[in-house]
PDB file of C-alpha atoms in Angstrom:
ATOM      1  CA  GLN A   1      44.275   7.102 -29.296  1.00 85.00           C
ATOM      2  CA  VAL A   2      46.701   9.663 -30.687  1.00 88.00           C
ATOM      3  CA  SER A   3      46.825   8.345 -34.261  1.00 85.00           C
ATOM      4  CA  HIS A   4      44.353   6.360 -36.360  1.00 76.00           C
ATOM      5  CA  HIS A   5      46.715   5.435 -39.213  1.00 75.00           C
ATOM      6  CA  PRO A   6      48.892   3.915 -37.958  1.00 84.00           C
ATOM      7  CA  PRO A   7      46.850   2.945 -34.893  1.00 87.00           C
ATOM      8  CA  VAL A   8      48.771   4.416 -31.931  1.00 93.00           C
ATOM      9  CA  SER A   9      47.525   4.948 -28.419  1.00 94.00           C
ATOM     10  CA  ALA A  10      49.136   6.768 -25.504  1.00 95.00           C
ATOM     11  CA  HIS A  11      48.573   5.883 -21.857  1.00 94.00           C
ATOM     12  CA  LEU A  12      49.476   7.275 -18.470  1.00 94.00           C
ATOM     13  CA  TYR A  13      48.652   5.824 -15.038  1.00 93.00           C
ATOM     14  CA  ARG A  14      49.176   7.544 -11.707  1.00 92.00           C
ATOM     15  CA  CYS A  15      48.918   6.395  -8.117  1.00 92.00           C
ATOM     16  CA  GLN A  16      49.353   9.553  -6.095  1.00 90.00           C
ATOM     17  CA  GLU A  17      49.257   7.711  -2.779  1.00 93.00           C
ATOM     18  CA  ARG A  18      52.375   5.667  -3.667  1.00 96.00           C
ATOM     19  CA  GLY A  19      53.973   8.230  -5.938  1.00 96.00           C
ATOM     20  CA  ILE A  20      54.030   5.916  -8.961  1.00 97.00           C
ATOM     21  CA  GLU A  21      53.527   6.981 -12.572  1.00 96.00           C
ATOM     22  CA  ALA A  22      53.666   4.800 -15.708  1.00 97.00           C
ATOM     23  CA  ALA A  23      53.473   6.138 -19.260  1.00 97.00           C
ATOM     24  CA  GLY A  24      53.978   4.741 -22.703  1.00 98.00           C
ATOM     25  CA  ILE A  25      52.792   4.181 -26.248  1.00 97.00           C
ATOM     26  CA  ASP A  26      50.693   1.256 -27.452  1.00 96.00           C
ATOM     27  CA  HIS A  27      51.654   0.352 -31.039  1.00 96.00           C
ATOM     28  CA  ILE A  28      51.947  -3.259 -32.141  1.00 94.00           C
ATOM     29  CA  SER A  29      53.349  -5.222 -35.069  1.00 94.00           C
ATOM     30  CA  ALA A  30      51.418  -8.407 -35.721  1.00 92.00           C
ATOM     31  CA  LYS A  31      51.896 -11.232 -38.212  1.00 90.00           C
ATOM     32  CA  PHE A  32      50.431 -14.676 -38.779  1.00 87.00           C
ATOM     33  CA  THR A  33      52.721 -17.469 -39.924  1.00 78.00           C
ATOM     34  CA  GLY A  34      50.071 -20.145 -40.411  1.00 75.00           C
ATOM     35  CA  LEU A  35      51.057 -22.005 -37.250  1.00 80.00           C
ATOM     36  CA  SER A  36      51.194 -19.091 -34.836  1.00 83.00           C
ATOM     37  CA  ALA A  37      50.381 -15.394 -34.495  1.00 91.00           C
ATOM     38  CA  THR A  38      53.104 -13.085 -33.304  1.00 93.00           C
ATOM     39  CA  VAL A  39      52.532  -9.751 -31.586  1.00 94.00           C
ATOM     40  CA  ALA A  40      55.534  -7.492 -31.012  1.00 95.00           C
ATOM     41  CA  ALA A  41      56.105  -3.891 -30.120  1.00 96.00           C
ATOM     42  CA  GLY A  42      55.694  -1.524 -33.030  1.00 96.00           C
ATOM     43  CA  SER A  43      58.145   1.201 -34.079  1.00 95.00           C
ATOM     44  CA  HIS A  44      56.412   3.882 -31.991  1.00 96.00           C
ATOM     45  CA  CYS A  45      56.524   1.774 -28.832  1.00 97.00           C
ATOM     46  CA  LYS A  46      59.668   2.368 -26.784  1.00 96.00           C
ATOM     47  CA  GLY A  47      58.409   0.603 -23.619  1.00 97.00           C
ATOM     48  CA  ILE A  48      56.749   1.691 -20.393  1.00 98.00           C
ATOM     49  CA  PHE A  49      58.354   4.537 -18.416  1.00 98.00           C
ATOM     50  CA  VAL A  50      57.818   3.913 -14.711  1.00 98.00           C
ATOM     51  CA  THR A  51      58.670   6.830 -12.388  1.00 98.00           C
ATOM     52  CA  LEU A  52      58.928   6.514  -8.594  1.00 98.00           C
ATOM     53  CA  ALA A  53      58.388   9.951  -7.069  1.00 97.00           C
ATOM     54  CA  LYS A  54      59.279   8.767  -3.569  1.00 96.00           C
ATOM     55  CA  ARG A  55      62.661   7.501  -4.748  1.00 96.00           C
ATOM     56  CA  ASP A  56      63.939  10.794  -6.145  1.00 96.00           C
ATOM     57  CA  ASN A  57      61.984  10.323  -9.375  1.00 97.00           C
ATOM     58  CA  GLU A  58      63.876   7.231 -10.497  1.00 98.00           C
ATOM     59  CA  THR A  59      62.619   6.298 -13.965  1.00 98.00           C
ATOM     60  CA  TYR A  60      62.747   2.737 -15.227  1.00 98.00           C
ATOM     61  CA  VAL A  61      62.241   2.118 -18.946  1.00 98.00           C
ATOM     62  CA  CYS A  62      60.719  -1.355 -19.410  1.00 98.00           C
ATOM     63  CA  THR A  63      60.491  -2.837 -22.922  1.00 98.00           C
ATOM     64  CA  HIS A  64      57.961  -5.426 -23.941  1.00 96.00           C
ATOM     65  CA  PRO A  65      58.534  -9.100 -24.747  1.00 95.00           C
ATOM     66  CA  THR A  66      57.108 -10.609 -27.887  1.00 95.00           C
ATOM     67  CA  GLY A  67      53.915 -12.654 -27.610  1.00 93.00           C
ATOM     68  CA  ASN A  68      53.165 -15.810 -29.638  1.00 90.00           C
ATOM     69  CA  ILE A  69      49.714 -17.304 -29.899  1.00 89.00           C
ATOM     70  CA  VAL A  70      50.078 -21.003 -30.668  1.00 85.00           C
ATOM     71  CA  GLY A  71      47.842 -24.067 -30.783  1.00 83.00           C
ATOM     72  CA  TRP A  72      45.843 -23.205 -33.879  1.00 81.00           C
ATOM     73  CA  LEU A  73      46.103 -26.724 -35.328  1.00 79.00           C
ATOM     74  CA  ARG A  74      45.088 -28.332 -32.033  1.00 79.00           C
ATOM     75  CA  GLY A  75      42.240 -25.902 -31.484  1.00 80.00           C
ATOM     76  CA  SER A  76      43.692 -25.068 -28.045  1.00 83.00           C
ATOM     77  CA  LEU A  77      45.112 -21.524 -28.107  1.00 86.00           C
ATOM     78  CA  LYS A  78      47.890 -20.525 -25.719  1.00 86.00           C
ATOM     79  CA  VAL A  79      49.883 -17.331 -25.291  1.00 88.00           C
ATOM     80  CA  GLN A  80      53.669 -17.593 -24.995  1.00 89.00           C
ATOM     81  CA  CYS A  81      56.081 -14.856 -23.978  1.00 93.00           C
ATOM     82  CA  VAL A  82      59.280 -15.096 -26.065  1.00 92.00           C
ATOM     83  CA  GLU A  83      62.513 -13.225 -26.805  1.00 94.00           C
ATOM     84  CA  THR A  84      63.995 -10.539 -24.502  1.00 97.00           C
ATOM     85  CA  SER A  85      62.862  -7.602 -22.348  1.00 97.00           C
ATOM     86  CA  TYR A  86      64.993  -4.882 -20.838  1.00 98.00           C
ATOM     87  CA  ILE A  87      64.575  -2.682 -17.748  1.00 98.00           C
ATOM     88  CA  VAL A  88      66.994   0.235 -17.478  1.00 98.00           C
ATOM     89  CA  CYS A  89      67.332   3.095 -14.967  1.00 98.00           C
ATOM     90  CA  ALA A  90      69.979   5.738 -15.741  1.00 97.00           C
ATOM     91  CA  LYS A  91      69.755   7.348 -12.281  1.00 97.00           C
ATOM     92  CA  THR A  92      70.515   4.184 -10.302  1.00 98.00           C
ATOM     93  CA  LYS A  93      72.777   2.791 -13.066  1.00 98.00           C
ATOM     94  CA  LEU A  94      70.867  -0.484 -12.826  1.00 98.00           C
ATOM     95  CA  ALA A  95      69.685  -2.623 -15.735  1.00 98.00           C
ATOM     96  CA  THR A  96      67.888  -5.922 -16.102  1.00 98.00           C
ATOM     97  CA  ILE A  97      67.822  -8.371 -18.989  1.00 98.00           C
ATOM     98  CA  VAL A  98      64.852 -10.772 -18.996  1.00 98.00           C
ATOM     99  CA  GLU A  99      64.866 -13.762 -21.334  1.00 97.00           C
ATOM    100  CA  PHE A 100      61.726 -15.733 -22.108  1.00 95.00           C
ATOM    101  CA  LYS A 101      62.584 -19.189 -23.365  1.00 88.00           C
ATOM    102  CA  GLU A 102      60.665 -21.546 -25.658  1.00 75.00           C
ATOM    103  CA  GLU A 103      62.272 -24.705 -24.296  1.00 60.00           C
ATOM    104  CA  ARG A 104      59.988 -27.710 -24.634  1.00 63.00           C
ATOM    105  CA  TRP A 105      59.628 -30.725 -22.405  1.00 54.00           C
ATOM    106  CA  PHE A 106      57.801 -33.698 -23.882  1.00 58.00           C
ATOM    107  CA  GLY A 107      55.943 -31.452 -26.290  1.00 60.00           C
ATOM    108  CA  LYS A 108      54.937 -28.912 -23.636  1.00 63.00           C
ATOM    109  CA  ASN A 109      56.332 -25.415 -23.344  1.00 63.00           C
ATOM    110  CA  LYS A 110      57.775 -24.831 -19.869  1.00 77.00           C
ATOM    111  CA  ASP A 111      57.276 -21.044 -20.015  1.00 88.00           C
ATOM    112  CA  ASN A 112      60.738 -20.506 -18.577  1.00 93.00           C
ATOM    113  CA  VAL A 113      62.054 -17.067 -17.719  1.00 96.00           C
ATOM    114  CA  SER A 114      65.469 -16.034 -16.435  1.00 96.00           C
ATOM    115  CA  GLY A 115      67.263 -12.754 -15.917  1.00 97.00           C
ATOM    116  CA  ARG A 116      69.953 -10.726 -14.222  1.00 97.00           C
ATOM    117  CA  VAL A 117      70.013  -7.336 -12.530  1.00 98.00           C
ATOM    118  CA  PHE A 118      73.407  -5.633 -12.997  1.00 98.00           C
ATOM    119  CA  ARG A 119      75.183  -2.287 -12.744  1.00 97.00           C
ATOM    120  CA  TYR A 120      76.138  -0.500 -15.959  1.00 98.00           C
ATOM    121  CA  ASP A 121      77.705   2.733 -17.203  1.00 97.00           C
ATOM    122  CA  PRO A 122      74.961   4.955 -18.686  1.00 96.00           C
ATOM    123  CA  GLU A 123      77.499   6.977 -20.657  1.00 96.00           C
ATOM    124  CA  THR A 124      79.153   4.075 -22.532  1.00 96.00           C
ATOM    125  CA  GLN A 125      76.750   1.138 -22.344  1.00 97.00           C
ATOM    126  CA  ALA A 126      73.189   2.586 -22.567  1.00 96.00           C
ATOM    127  CA  GLU A 127      72.932   2.078 -26.307  1.00 96.00           C
ATOM    128  CA  LEU A 128      74.519  -1.385 -26.168  1.00 97.00           C
ATOM    129  CA  ILE A 129      72.194  -2.981 -23.628  1.00 97.00           C
ATOM    130  CA  PRO A 130      69.262  -3.460 -26.080  1.00 96.00           C
ATOM    131  CA  THR A 131      71.550  -5.574 -28.253  1.00 96.00           C
ATOM    132  CA  TRP A 132      72.657  -7.862 -25.385  1.00 97.00           C
ATOM    133  CA  ARG A 133      71.434 -11.220 -24.267  1.00 96.00           C
ATOM    134  CA  LEU A 134      72.248 -12.652 -20.861  1.00 97.00           C
ATOM    135  CA  LYS A 135      75.419 -14.270 -22.179  1.00 96.00           C
ATOM    136  CA  ASP A 136      76.635 -10.878 -23.506  1.00 97.00           C
ATOM    137  CA  ILE A 137      76.676  -9.021 -20.164  1.00 97.00           C
ATOM    138  CA  PRO A 138      80.362  -8.032 -19.685  1.00 97.00           C
ATOM    139  CA  LYS A 139      82.201  -9.174 -16.596  1.00 94.00           C
ATOM    140  CA  SER A 140      82.839  -5.506 -15.789  1.00 94.00           C
ATOM    141  CA  CYS A 141      79.116  -5.140 -15.005  1.00 97.00           C
ATOM    142  CA  GLN A 142      78.558  -6.212 -11.421  1.00 96.00           C
ATOM    143  CA  THR A 143      75.642  -8.612 -11.021  1.00 96.00           C
ATOM    144  CA  VAL A 144      73.234  -7.531  -8.255  1.00 96.00           C
ATOM    145  CA  ALA A 145      70.728 -10.365  -8.502  1.00 95.00           C
ATOM    146  CA  SER A 146      69.570 -13.196 -10.755  1.00 96.00           C
ATOM    147  CA  PHE A 147      66.133 -14.736 -11.081  1.00 97.00           C
ATOM    148  CA  SER A 148      64.481 -17.664 -12.815  1.00 96.00           C
ATOM    149  CA  GLY A 149      61.304 -19.685 -12.925  1.00 95.00           C
ATOM    150  CA  ASN A 150      58.099 -19.799 -14.943  1.00 93.00           C
ATOM    151  CA  TRP A 151      56.707 -16.446 -16.017  1.00 92.00           C
ATOM    152  CA  ASP A 152      53.107 -17.628 -15.621  1.00 90.00           C
ATOM    153  CA  ARG A 153      53.673 -19.273 -12.216  1.00 92.00           C
ATOM    154  CA  LEU A 154      56.555 -18.846  -9.747  1.00 95.00           C
ATOM    155  CA  VAL A 155      59.735 -16.806 -10.178  1.00 96.00           C
ATOM    156  CA  THR A 156      62.452 -16.733  -7.506  1.00 96.00           C
ATOM    157  CA  VAL A 157      65.290 -14.225  -7.032  1.00 96.00           C
ATOM    158  CA  GLN A 158      68.795 -14.587  -5.556  1.00 94.00           C
ATOM    159  CA  ARG A 159      70.912 -11.634  -4.416  1.00 92.00           C
ATOM    160  CA  GLU A 160      74.493 -11.845  -5.657  1.00 90.00           C
ATOM    161  CA  ASP A 161      76.145  -8.703  -4.315  1.00 81.00           C
ATOM    162  CA  GLY A 162      77.298  -7.811  -0.828  1.00 71.00           C
ATOM    163  CA  PRO A 163      78.810  -9.892   1.969  1.00 65.00           C
ATOM    164  CA  GLY A 164      77.036 -13.193   2.596  1.00 59.00           C
ATOM    165  CA  SER A 165      74.838 -12.943  -0.503  1.00 65.00           C
ATOM    166  CA  SER A 166      76.089 -16.281  -1.815  1.00 65.00           C
ATOM    167  CA  ALA A 167      74.658 -18.013   1.242  1.00 63.00           C
ATOM    168  CA  GLU A 168      71.353 -16.210   1.047  1.00 73.00           C
ATOM    169  CA  ALA A 169      68.421 -18.393   0.046  1.00 82.00           C
ATOM    170  CA  ALA A 170      66.462 -17.698  -3.099  1.00 90.00           C
ATOM    171  CA  ARG A 171      63.254 -15.777  -2.371  1.00 93.00           C
ATOM    172  CA  THR A 172      59.933 -15.529  -4.136  1.00 95.00           C
ATOM    173  CA  LEU A 173      59.988 -12.624  -6.573  1.00 96.00           C
ATOM    174  CA  ILE A 174      56.433 -13.175  -7.834  1.00 96.00           C
ATOM    175  CA  ASP A 175      53.914 -16.003  -7.553  1.00 96.00           C
ATOM    176  CA  MET A 176      51.306 -15.601 -10.300  1.00 93.00           C
ATOM    177  CA  SER A 177      49.138 -18.366  -8.831  1.00 91.00           C
ATOM    178  CA  SER A 178      48.440 -16.241  -5.751  1.00 92.00           C
ATOM    179  CA  LEU A 179      47.405 -13.134  -7.723  1.00 92.00           C
ATOM    180  CA  GLN A 180      44.020 -12.195  -9.056  1.00 91.00           C
ATOM    181  CA  VAL A 181      43.029  -9.899 -11.911  1.00 89.00           C
ATOM    182  CA  ALA A 182      41.775  -6.593 -10.496  1.00 89.00           C
ATOM    183  CA  ASP A 183      38.244  -5.607 -11.415  1.00 91.00           C
ATOM    184  CA  LYS A 184      38.066  -2.826 -13.977  1.00 87.00           C
ATOM    185  CA  ILE A 185      36.188   0.279 -12.902  1.00 88.00           C
ATOM    186  CA  VAL A 186      34.869   2.100 -15.988  1.00 88.00           C
ATOM    187  CA  LYS A 187      32.416   4.904 -16.386  1.00 89.00           C
ATOM    188  CA  PRO A 188      29.027   3.989 -17.953  1.00 92.00           C
ATOM    189  CA  LEU A 189      28.987   4.615 -21.708  1.00 92.00           C
ATOM    190  CA  ASP A 190      26.557   7.520 -21.379  1.00 91.00           C
ATOM    191  CA  GLN A 191      29.106   9.314 -19.152  1.00 91.00           C
ATOM    192  CA  GLN A 192      32.017   8.798 -21.562  1.00 89.00           C
ATOM    193  CA  GLY A 193      33.126  11.291 -24.180  1.00 85.00           C
ATOM    194  CA  GLU A 194      32.112  10.791 -27.806  1.00 85.00           C
ATOM    195  CA  MET A 195      35.627   9.734 -28.812  1.00 81.00           C
ATOM    196  CA  GLU A 196      36.401   7.348 -25.954  1.00 84.00           C
ATOM    197  CA  SER A 197      37.235   3.895 -27.230  1.00 84.00           C
ATOM    198  CA  ARG A 198      34.585   1.914 -25.407  1.00 90.00           C
ATOM    199  CA  ARG A 199      31.882   4.240 -26.695  1.00 91.00           C
ATOM    200  CA  VAL A 200      33.189   4.361 -30.260  1.00 90.00           C
ATOM    201  CA  TRP A 201      33.627   0.579 -30.535  1.00 92.00           C
ATOM    202  CA  ASP A 202      30.628  -0.466 -28.426  1.00 94.00           C
ATOM    203  CA  PRO A 203      28.401  -1.351 -31.458  1.00 95.00           C
ATOM    204  CA  VAL A 204      31.169  -3.590 -32.828  1.00 97.00           C
ATOM    205  CA  ALA A 205      31.919  -5.243 -29.488  1.00 96.00           C
ATOM    206  CA  SER A 206      28.216  -5.848 -28.808  1.00 96.00           C
ATOM    207  CA  LYS A 207      27.763  -7.704 -32.135  1.00 96.00           C
ATOM    208  CA  MET A 208      30.886  -9.796 -31.511  1.00 96.00           C
ATOM    209  CA  LEU A 209      29.607 -10.817 -28.058  1.00 96.00           C
ATOM    210  CA  GLN A 210      26.361 -11.885 -29.755  1.00 96.00           C
ATOM    211  CA  GLY A 211      28.302 -13.955 -32.274  1.00 95.00           C
ATOM    212  CA  LYS A 212      27.134 -11.765 -35.178  1.00 95.00           C
ATOM    213  CA  TYR A 213      30.569 -11.391 -36.730  1.00 95.00           C
ATOM    214  CA  GLY A 214      29.348 -10.348 -40.162  1.00 95.00           C
ATOM    215  CA  GLU A 215      27.418  -7.418 -38.711  1.00 96.00           C
ATOM    216  CA  ALA A 216      30.416  -6.581 -36.493  1.00 96.00           C
ATOM    217  CA  THR A 217      32.663  -6.418 -39.528  1.00 96.00           C
ATOM    218  CA  LYS A 218      30.275  -3.961 -41.273  1.00 96.00           C
ATOM    219  CA  LEU A 219      30.148  -1.741 -38.200  1.00 96.00           C
ATOM    220  CA  LYS A 220      33.946  -1.849 -37.915  1.00 95.00           C
ATOM    221  CA  ARG A 221      34.197  -0.532 -41.478  1.00 95.00           C
ATOM    222  CA  VAL A 222      31.783   2.286 -40.579  1.00 95.00           C
ATOM    223  CA  VAL A 223      33.973   3.330 -37.649  1.00 91.00           C
ATOM    224  CA  GLU A 224      37.143   3.244 -39.724  1.00 89.00           C
ATOM    225  CA  ASP A 225      35.606   5.016 -42.737  1.00 92.00           C
ATOM    226  CA  THR A 226      34.290   7.770 -40.437  1.00 90.00           C
ATOM    227  CA  GLN A 227      37.799   8.331 -39.040  1.00 85.00           C
ATOM    228  CA  ARG A 228      39.295   8.411 -42.536  1.00 87.00           C
ATOM    229  CA  GLU A 229      36.716  10.992 -43.618  1.00 92.00           C
ATOM    230  CA  LYS A 230      37.486  13.171 -40.604  1.00 88.00           C
ATOM    231  CA  THR A 231      41.228  12.911 -41.320  1.00 86.00           C
ATOM    232  CA  ALA A 232      40.719  13.854 -44.950  1.00 91.00           C
ATOM    233  CA  ALA A 233      38.559  16.837 -43.953  1.00 94.00           C
ATOM    234  CA  ARG A 234      41.220  18.094 -41.516  1.00 90.00           C
ATOM    235  CA  ASN A 235      43.895  17.735 -44.195  1.00 91.00           C
ATOM    236  CA  ASP A 236      41.786  19.728 -46.647  1.00 94.00           C
ATOM    237  CA  ARG A 237      41.459  22.495 -44.081  1.00 95.00           C
ATOM    238  CA  GLY A 238      45.165  22.342 -43.222  1.00 94.00           C
ATOM    239  CA  GLU A 239      44.430  21.487 -39.609  1.00 90.00           C
ATOM    240  CA  GLU A 240      46.805  19.463 -37.474  1.00 84.00           C
ATOM    241  CA  PHE A 241      45.269  16.659 -35.404  1.00 82.00           C
ATOM    242  CA  VAL A 242      45.670  17.400 -31.654  1.00 81.00           C
ATOM    243  CA  PRO A 243      44.750  14.560 -29.235  1.00 85.00           C
ATOM    244  CA  ALA A 244      42.370  15.445 -26.420  1.00 85.00           C
ATOM    245  CA  LEU A 245      44.762  14.504 -23.594  1.00 89.00           C
ATOM    246  CA  PHE A 246      48.300  14.235 -24.978  1.00 93.00           C
ATOM    247  CA  LYS A 247      50.779  16.471 -26.783  1.00 92.00           C
ATOM    248  CA  PRO A 248      51.069  15.676 -30.481  1.00 89.00           C
ATOM    249  CA  ASP A 249      54.790  14.774 -30.381  1.00 92.00           C
ATOM    250  CA  TYR A 250      55.222  11.268 -28.891  1.00 94.00           C
ATOM    251  CA  SER A 251      58.338  10.329 -30.876  1.00 94.00           C
ATOM    252  CA  SER A 252      60.337   9.686 -27.705  1.00 96.00           C
ATOM    253  CA  GLY A 253      57.924   6.910 -26.743  1.00 96.00           C
ATOM    254  CA  ARG A 254      57.064   8.727 -23.527  1.00 97.00           C
ATOM    255  CA  PRO A 255      53.827  10.672 -24.096  1.00 96.00           C
ATOM    256  CA  GLU A 256      53.249  13.961 -22.254  1.00 94.00           C
ATOM    257  CA  LEU A 257      49.884  15.141 -21.048  1.00 92.00           C
ATOM    258  CA  LEU A 258      48.444  18.462 -22.166  1.00 91.00           C
ATOM    259  CA  ASP A 259      48.433  21.079 -19.413  1.00 88.00           C
ATOM    260  CA  SER A 260      44.620  21.073 -19.673  1.00 86.00           C
ATOM    261  CA  ALA A 261      44.249  17.300 -19.317  1.00 84.00           C
ATOM    262  CA  PRO A 262      41.831  16.404 -16.456  1.00 78.00           C
ATOM    263  CA  ILE A 263      44.303  13.893 -14.963  1.00 73.00           C
ATOM    264  CA  ASN A 264      46.713  16.765 -14.164  1.00 65.00           C
ATOM    265  CA  LEU A 265      45.659  17.108 -10.533  1.00 57.00           C
TER     266      LEU A 265
END
């Protein structure tokens, strides 16, 4: 966590074996309409920056869709992905627009997703892409592939460039039904630092798991008040808050590790 008010977290993942790095900012904007809860990317969140070291450090900026939590009246909650996501790589001059649709069929949401991969001009179109929907992609942008399906089940892809691509059969892009959630490997609490999230929020989480929500709320206030007091004390001393792992300036949406961060192998 790099900011308490507003709550902003930075993250960076690395797989050295495959030469993959992903970095970004977690900052959400949430609202409740009475019939659904909506969670969208906050102003500090610019997406996830995925870098492929083994492909000449190609970097793909992937923005988040909006999530709706519906079913409050029925007592059967369900998460829906809605609106539009974008994936853009200036080096390859490739971009993708992904649309999540809320089409309904006999009262049930079909969880449809569709999208196109196309070539673009980074110099003239980079700032325009986030304003486009699929129907807005200019004819001057060559389509490389299109995909469609259900985002929580099967999505297929069809190549549309190159000789013979029109006759090429659609292939599976991703089949969610065949995937499993990876087990999380986390250090025991007594081996974590004093400010690591699981350790800080463990008393609150433990009470929630026990169903003691009133006690959890009180402990939550203790955690928040403690952070406010520390912030006020730093301000009185004229000290700038410096995160333990990341550089203070994350305005670009792509956080940078401190040179002394342990993950810098």
